[in-house]
Short mmCIF file of C-alpha atoms in Angstrom, two decimals:
data_model
loop_
_atom_site.label_atom_id
_atom_site.label_comp_id
_atom_site.label_asym_id
_atom_site.label_seq_id
_atom_site.Cartn_x
_atom_site.Cartn_y
_atom_site.Cartn_z
CA MET A 194 0.00 0.00 0.00
CA ARG A 195 2.83 2.35 0.89
CA ILE A 196 4.58 1.47 -2.38
CA ALA A 197 1.42 2.29 -4.33
CA THR A 198 0.98 5.55 -2.46
CA HIS A 199 4.54 6.57 -3.22
CA PHE A 200 4.09 5.53 -6.83
CA PHE A 201 0.96 7.65 -7.33
CA ALA A 202 2.52 10.58 -5.47
CA ALA A 203 5.60 10.39 -7.66
CA ALA A 204 3.44 10.10 -10.75
CA SER A 205 1.42 13.14 -9.69
CA ILE A 206 4.58 15.19 -9.09
CA ALA A 207 5.94 14.15 -12.48
CA ALA A 208 2.67 15.12 -14.16
CA VAL A 209 2.66 18.52 -12.47
CA ALA A 210 6.29 19.08 -13.46
CA LEU A 211 5.54 18.09 -17.05
CA PHE A 212 2.54 20.43 -17.15
CA ALA A 213 4.57 23.27 -15.67
CA GLY A 214 7.34 22.66 -18.18
CA SER A 215 4.88 22.69 -21.05
CA ALA A 216 3.29 25.90 -19.77
CA SER A 217 6.69 27.58 -19.53
CA ALA A 218 7.52 26.50 -23.08
CA GLN A 219 4.28 27.96 -24.36
CA GLU A 220 5.13 31.29 -22.77
CA LYS A 221 8.26 31.75 -24.86
CA ILE A 222 7.80 33.66 -28.11
CA VAL A 223 10.54 33.91 -30.74
CA ILE A 224 10.56 37.24 -32.57
CA GLY A 225 11.99 37.63 -36.06
CA THR A 226 13.44 40.98 -37.13
CA GLU A 227 15.81 42.21 -39.84
CA GLY A 228 18.53 43.99 -37.90
CA ALA A 229 19.41 46.29 -40.81
CA TYR A 230 16.79 49.04 -40.77
CA PRO A 231 17.80 51.82 -38.36
CA PRO A 232 16.36 53.51 -36.38
CA PHE A 233 13.73 50.76 -36.22
CA ASN A 234 15.98 47.72 -35.94
CA SER A 235 19.74 47.41 -36.09
CA LEU A 236 22.34 44.76 -35.25
CA GLU A 237 25.34 46.32 -33.52
CA SER A 238 28.90 45.08 -34.01
CA ASP A 239 28.77 43.23 -30.69
CA GLY A 240 25.64 41.36 -31.77
CA THR A 241 23.22 43.48 -29.73
CA LEU A 242 19.85 44.25 -31.33
CA THR A 243 18.69 47.83 -30.92
CA GLY A 244 16.02 50.12 -32.32
CA PHE A 245 12.40 51.15 -31.95
CA ASP A 246 11.01 47.80 -33.18
CA VAL A 247 13.19 45.90 -30.72
CA GLU A 248 12.29 48.04 -27.70
CA ILE A 249 8.60 47.94 -28.57
CA ALA A 250 8.84 44.16 -28.92
CA ARG A 251 10.40 43.86 -25.46
CA ALA A 252 7.74 46.12 -23.96
CA LEU A 253 4.99 44.04 -25.57
CA CYS A 254 6.53 40.82 -24.25
CA ASP A 255 6.68 42.33 -20.75
CA GLU A 256 3.05 43.39 -21.03
CA MET A 257 2.05 39.90 -22.20
CA LYS A 258 4.16 38.36 -19.42
CA VAL A 259 6.07 36.13 -21.83
CA THR A 260 9.75 35.56 -22.50
CA CYS A 261 10.84 36.67 -25.96
CA ASP A 262 13.96 35.69 -27.89
CA PHE A 263 15.07 37.44 -31.08
CA VAL A 264 16.26 36.01 -34.39
CA THR A 265 17.58 38.13 -37.26
CA ASN A 266 16.65 37.24 -40.82
CA ASP A 267 17.22 38.77 -44.25
CA TRP A 268 14.20 40.84 -45.23
CA ASP A 269 13.40 39.10 -48.50
CA GLY A 270 13.06 35.75 -46.74
CA ILE A 271 11.46 36.85 -43.50
CA ILE A 272 7.87 35.77 -44.29
CA PRO A 273 8.93 32.29 -45.52
CA ALA A 274 11.02 31.95 -42.33
CA LEU A 275 7.94 32.76 -40.23
CA GLN A 276 5.87 30.25 -42.18
CA SER A 277 8.52 27.56 -41.67
CA LYS A 278 8.40 28.24 -37.91
CA LYS A 279 11.88 29.72 -37.56
CA PHE A 280 10.14 32.23 -35.28
CA ASP A 281 6.62 32.96 -34.05
CA ALA A 282 6.14 36.61 -35.02
CA ILE A 283 7.77 39.32 -37.11
CA ILE A 284 8.40 42.71 -35.52
CA ALA A 285 10.38 44.48 -38.22
CA SER A 286 8.46 47.51 -39.50
CA MET A 287 6.35 45.31 -41.75
CA SER A 288 3.44 47.21 -43.28
CA ILE A 289 -0.01 45.64 -43.15
CA THR A 290 -0.92 45.33 -46.82
CA PRO A 291 -3.56 43.34 -48.73
CA GLU A 292 -0.81 41.36 -50.47
CA ARG A 293 0.85 40.33 -47.19
CA LEU A 294 -2.51 39.56 -45.57
CA GLU A 295 -2.79 36.70 -48.07
CA GLN A 296 0.32 35.14 -46.52
CA VAL A 297 0.21 36.10 -42.81
CA ASP A 298 -2.08 37.54 -40.16
CA PHE A 299 -1.32 40.82 -38.39
CA SER A 300 -1.86 42.57 -35.10
CA LYS A 301 -3.19 46.10 -35.14
CA LYS A 302 -0.59 48.68 -36.19
CA TYR A 303 2.09 49.85 -33.79
CA TYR A 304 3.21 52.78 -35.94
CA ASN A 305 2.36 54.46 -39.23
CA THR A 306 4.58 56.78 -41.27
CA PRO A 307 4.56 57.73 -44.99
CA PRO A 308 7.14 57.02 -47.69
CA ALA A 309 9.53 59.74 -48.80
CA ILE A 310 12.28 60.59 -51.29
CA ALA A 311 15.85 61.55 -50.44
CA VAL A 312 18.40 63.03 -52.85
CA PRO A 313 21.98 64.32 -52.68
CA LYS A 314 22.20 67.84 -51.26
CA ASP A 315 23.45 69.20 -54.60
CA SER A 316 20.79 67.39 -56.66
CA ASP A 317 18.89 69.16 -59.42
CA ILE A 318 15.76 67.18 -58.41
CA THR A 319 13.58 69.66 -56.53
CA GLU A 320 10.27 67.82 -56.11
CA ALA A 321 9.22 64.41 -54.82
CA THR A 322 7.03 63.73 -57.83
CA PRO A 323 6.96 61.08 -60.57
CA GLU A 324 7.63 63.82 -63.14
CA ALA A 325 10.73 65.11 -61.35
CA LEU A 326 12.08 61.56 -60.98
CA ALA A 327 11.40 60.47 -64.56
CA GLY A 328 14.58 59.17 -66.18
CA LYS A 329 16.43 59.22 -62.85
CA ALA A 330 18.03 56.23 -61.14
CA LEU A 331 15.91 55.53 -58.06
CA GLY A 332 17.13 53.18 -55.33
CA ALA A 333 14.93 51.12 -53.00
CA GLN A 334 15.19 48.06 -50.80
CA GLY A 335 13.72 45.06 -52.61
CA SER A 336 10.61 43.19 -51.41
CA THR A 337 9.30 46.31 -49.63
CA THR A 338 6.22 48.47 -49.96
CA HIS A 339 8.53 51.28 -51.04
CA ALA A 340 9.81 49.26 -53.99
CA ASN A 341 6.21 48.42 -54.92
CA TYR A 342 5.27 52.09 -54.62
CA ALA A 343 8.09 53.11 -56.96
CA GLU A 344 7.14 50.43 -59.48
CA LYS A 345 3.58 51.73 -59.57
CA HIS A 346 4.01 55.49 -59.22
CA MET A 347 7.56 56.09 -60.55
CA ALA A 348 7.35 53.89 -63.62
CA GLU A 349 9.41 56.36 -65.66
CA SER A 350 12.33 56.11 -63.20
CA ASP A 351 15.14 53.57 -63.52
CA LEU A 352 14.40 51.55 -60.38
CA LYS A 353 17.36 49.78 -58.76
CA LEU A 354 16.63 47.30 -55.97
CA TYR A 355 18.95 46.41 -53.09
CA PRO A 356 18.91 43.62 -50.47
CA THR A 357 19.22 46.14 -47.60
CA ALA A 358 18.78 49.84 -46.97
CA ASP A 359 22.50 50.16 -46.21
CA GLU A 360 23.35 49.24 -49.79
CA TYR A 361 21.16 51.87 -51.46
CA LYS A 362 22.55 54.45 -49.01
CA LEU A 363 26.08 53.57 -50.12
CA ASP A 364 25.12 53.92 -53.78
CA ILE A 365 23.47 57.33 -53.42
CA GLU A 366 26.46 58.53 -51.41
CA ASN A 367 28.75 57.43 -54.26
CA GLY A 368 26.58 58.88 -57.02
CA ARG A 369 25.36 55.58 -58.47
CA VAL A 370 21.69 56.49 -57.99
CA ASP A 371 20.02 59.90 -58.17
CA ALA A 372 17.42 59.40 -55.42
CA VAL A 373 16.12 56.81 -52.97
CA ILE A 374 12.70 55.95 -51.60
CA ASP A 375 11.98 54.64 -48.10
CA ASP A 376 10.08 55.42 -44.91
CA ILE A 377 10.31 59.12 -44.05
CA VAL A 378 11.62 58.36 -40.56
CA VAL A 379 14.37 56.07 -41.86
CA LEU A 380 15.49 58.67 -44.40
CA SER A 381 15.20 61.62 -42.00
CA GLU A 382 17.21 59.95 -39.24
CA TRP A 383 19.85 58.86 -41.74
CA ALA A 384 20.10 62.35 -43.28
CA LYS A 385 20.65 63.84 -39.80
CA SER A 386 23.52 61.46 -39.08
CA ASP A 387 27.16 61.67 -40.18
CA ALA A 388 26.57 58.66 -42.44
CA GLY A 389 23.82 60.53 -44.29
CA ALA A 390 25.61 63.88 -44.58
CA CYS A 391 25.52 63.52 -48.37
CA CYS A 392 21.80 63.79 -48.63
CA LYS A 393 18.54 65.47 -47.71
CA VAL A 394 14.91 64.42 -47.56
CA LEU A 395 13.10 65.99 -50.48
CA GLY A 396 9.62 65.37 -49.17
CA ALA A 397 6.96 62.85 -48.16
CA LEU A 398 4.92 61.03 -50.79
CA PRO A 399 1.13 60.63 -50.86
CA VAL A 400 0.18 57.38 -49.15
CA ASP A 401 -1.24 54.66 -51.38
CA VAL A 402 -3.19 52.53 -48.87
CA GLU A 403 -3.31 49.57 -51.25
CA ILE A 404 0.50 49.51 -51.29
CA ASN A 405 1.58 51.22 -48.06
CA GLY A 406 -1.13 49.58 -46.02
CA GLU A 407 -2.51 50.58 -42.63
CA GLY A 408 0.79 50.99 -40.83
CA ALA A 409 3.37 48.58 -39.46
CA GLY A 410 1.98 45.58 -37.62
CA ILE A 411 3.20 42.37 -36.04
CA ALA A 412 2.97 39.44 -38.44
CA VAL A 413 2.08 35.91 -37.28
CA ARG A 414 1.36 32.72 -39.18
CA LYS A 415 -2.01 32.43 -40.91
CA GLY A 416 -4.69 31.31 -38.50
CA GLU A 417 -2.79 32.27 -35.35
CA THR A 418 -5.24 35.07 -34.62
CA GLU A 419 -5.11 34.51 -30.86
CA LEU A 420 -1.44 35.50 -30.81
CA ALA A 421 -2.11 38.48 -33.08
CA ASP A 422 -4.93 39.59 -30.75
CA ARG A 423 -2.63 39.29 -27.72
CA PHE A 424 -0.13 41.58 -29.43
CA SER A 425 -2.92 44.02 -30.36
CA ALA A 426 -4.10 44.17 -26.74
CA ALA A 427 -0.53 44.71 -25.54
CA ILE A 428 -0.03 47.55 -28.05
CA LEU A 429 -3.13 49.27 -26.69
CA ALA A 430 -1.94 48.70 -23.12
CA ILE A 431 1.53 50.25 -23.62
CA ARG A 432 -0.08 53.17 -25.44
CA GLU A 433 -2.27 53.75 -22.38
CA ASN A 434 0.30 53.17 -19.62
CA GLY A 435 2.95 55.48 -21.06
CA LYS A 436 5.55 52.86 -22.02
CA TYR A 437 4.99 53.47 -25.74
CA LYS A 438 5.59 57.22 -25.33
CA GLU A 439 8.73 56.55 -23.30
CA ILE A 440 10.18 54.47 -26.14
CA ASN A 441 8.82 56.80 -28.83
CA ASP A 442 10.46 59.86 -27.26
CA LYS A 443 13.82 58.09 -27.12
CA TYR A 444 13.85 57.87 -30.92
CA PHE A 445 11.53 60.55 -32.30
CA ASP A 446 10.35 64.09 -31.57
CA PHE A 447 6.80 63.30 -32.78
CA ASP A 448 4.27 60.51 -32.23
CA VAL A 449 5.31 57.83 -34.73
CA TYR A 450 2.04 55.97 -34.09
CA GLY A 451 0.40 58.25 -36.67
CA GLU A 452 -3.23 58.66 -37.57
#
């Protein structure tokens, strides 16, 4: 009888431990980001991830009371990597667009900023318009809404696509392209830095909702709406408790959340 009692007690303890272990595992979320899109996400030389996306991700994980790990991934393969379960969510300034909604589900937006054009300071291009950019070499990061925008609205430009934003920045600095298109915050912060001393932001572009979407959201695998909803609730919570503003003000002098 004593043996049986000990056996069932041991079995119960093992079951509890197994349940607790499973619960802990479920509370770990792996976040995918690019690590090459400052000031939103950047991989420092020592391997540290920094940027607005990264700090917002950490704040959301704290709000959700989960442990989050980060994985960096090249932008053009980041959705396939999510689908193949390399990570559980993408927090990498990914715009919520109809095209992407066919492949992934999204949380509500966590920021929303328009596209813009930057040119060298001595450029003869004076307007951020398709007419002014006609016949000009225009750089953009491939597989982005900005590349899609240029293909649709700057069809008369010679569009050159790059794997990362750093590469188009190098080419405009060295005179290999006449202008570049990207998020206005990315271009503005770059132009204010020593690295972007070559260039200036010419102006914001009209938003094309079909291409630019509803703002940047957190992507999850199709059907994982519960996780997307948890992120949406956490975004609302950090907006209300002041954590969002604290992070926002570290990077920007305006509310990047947008309209």
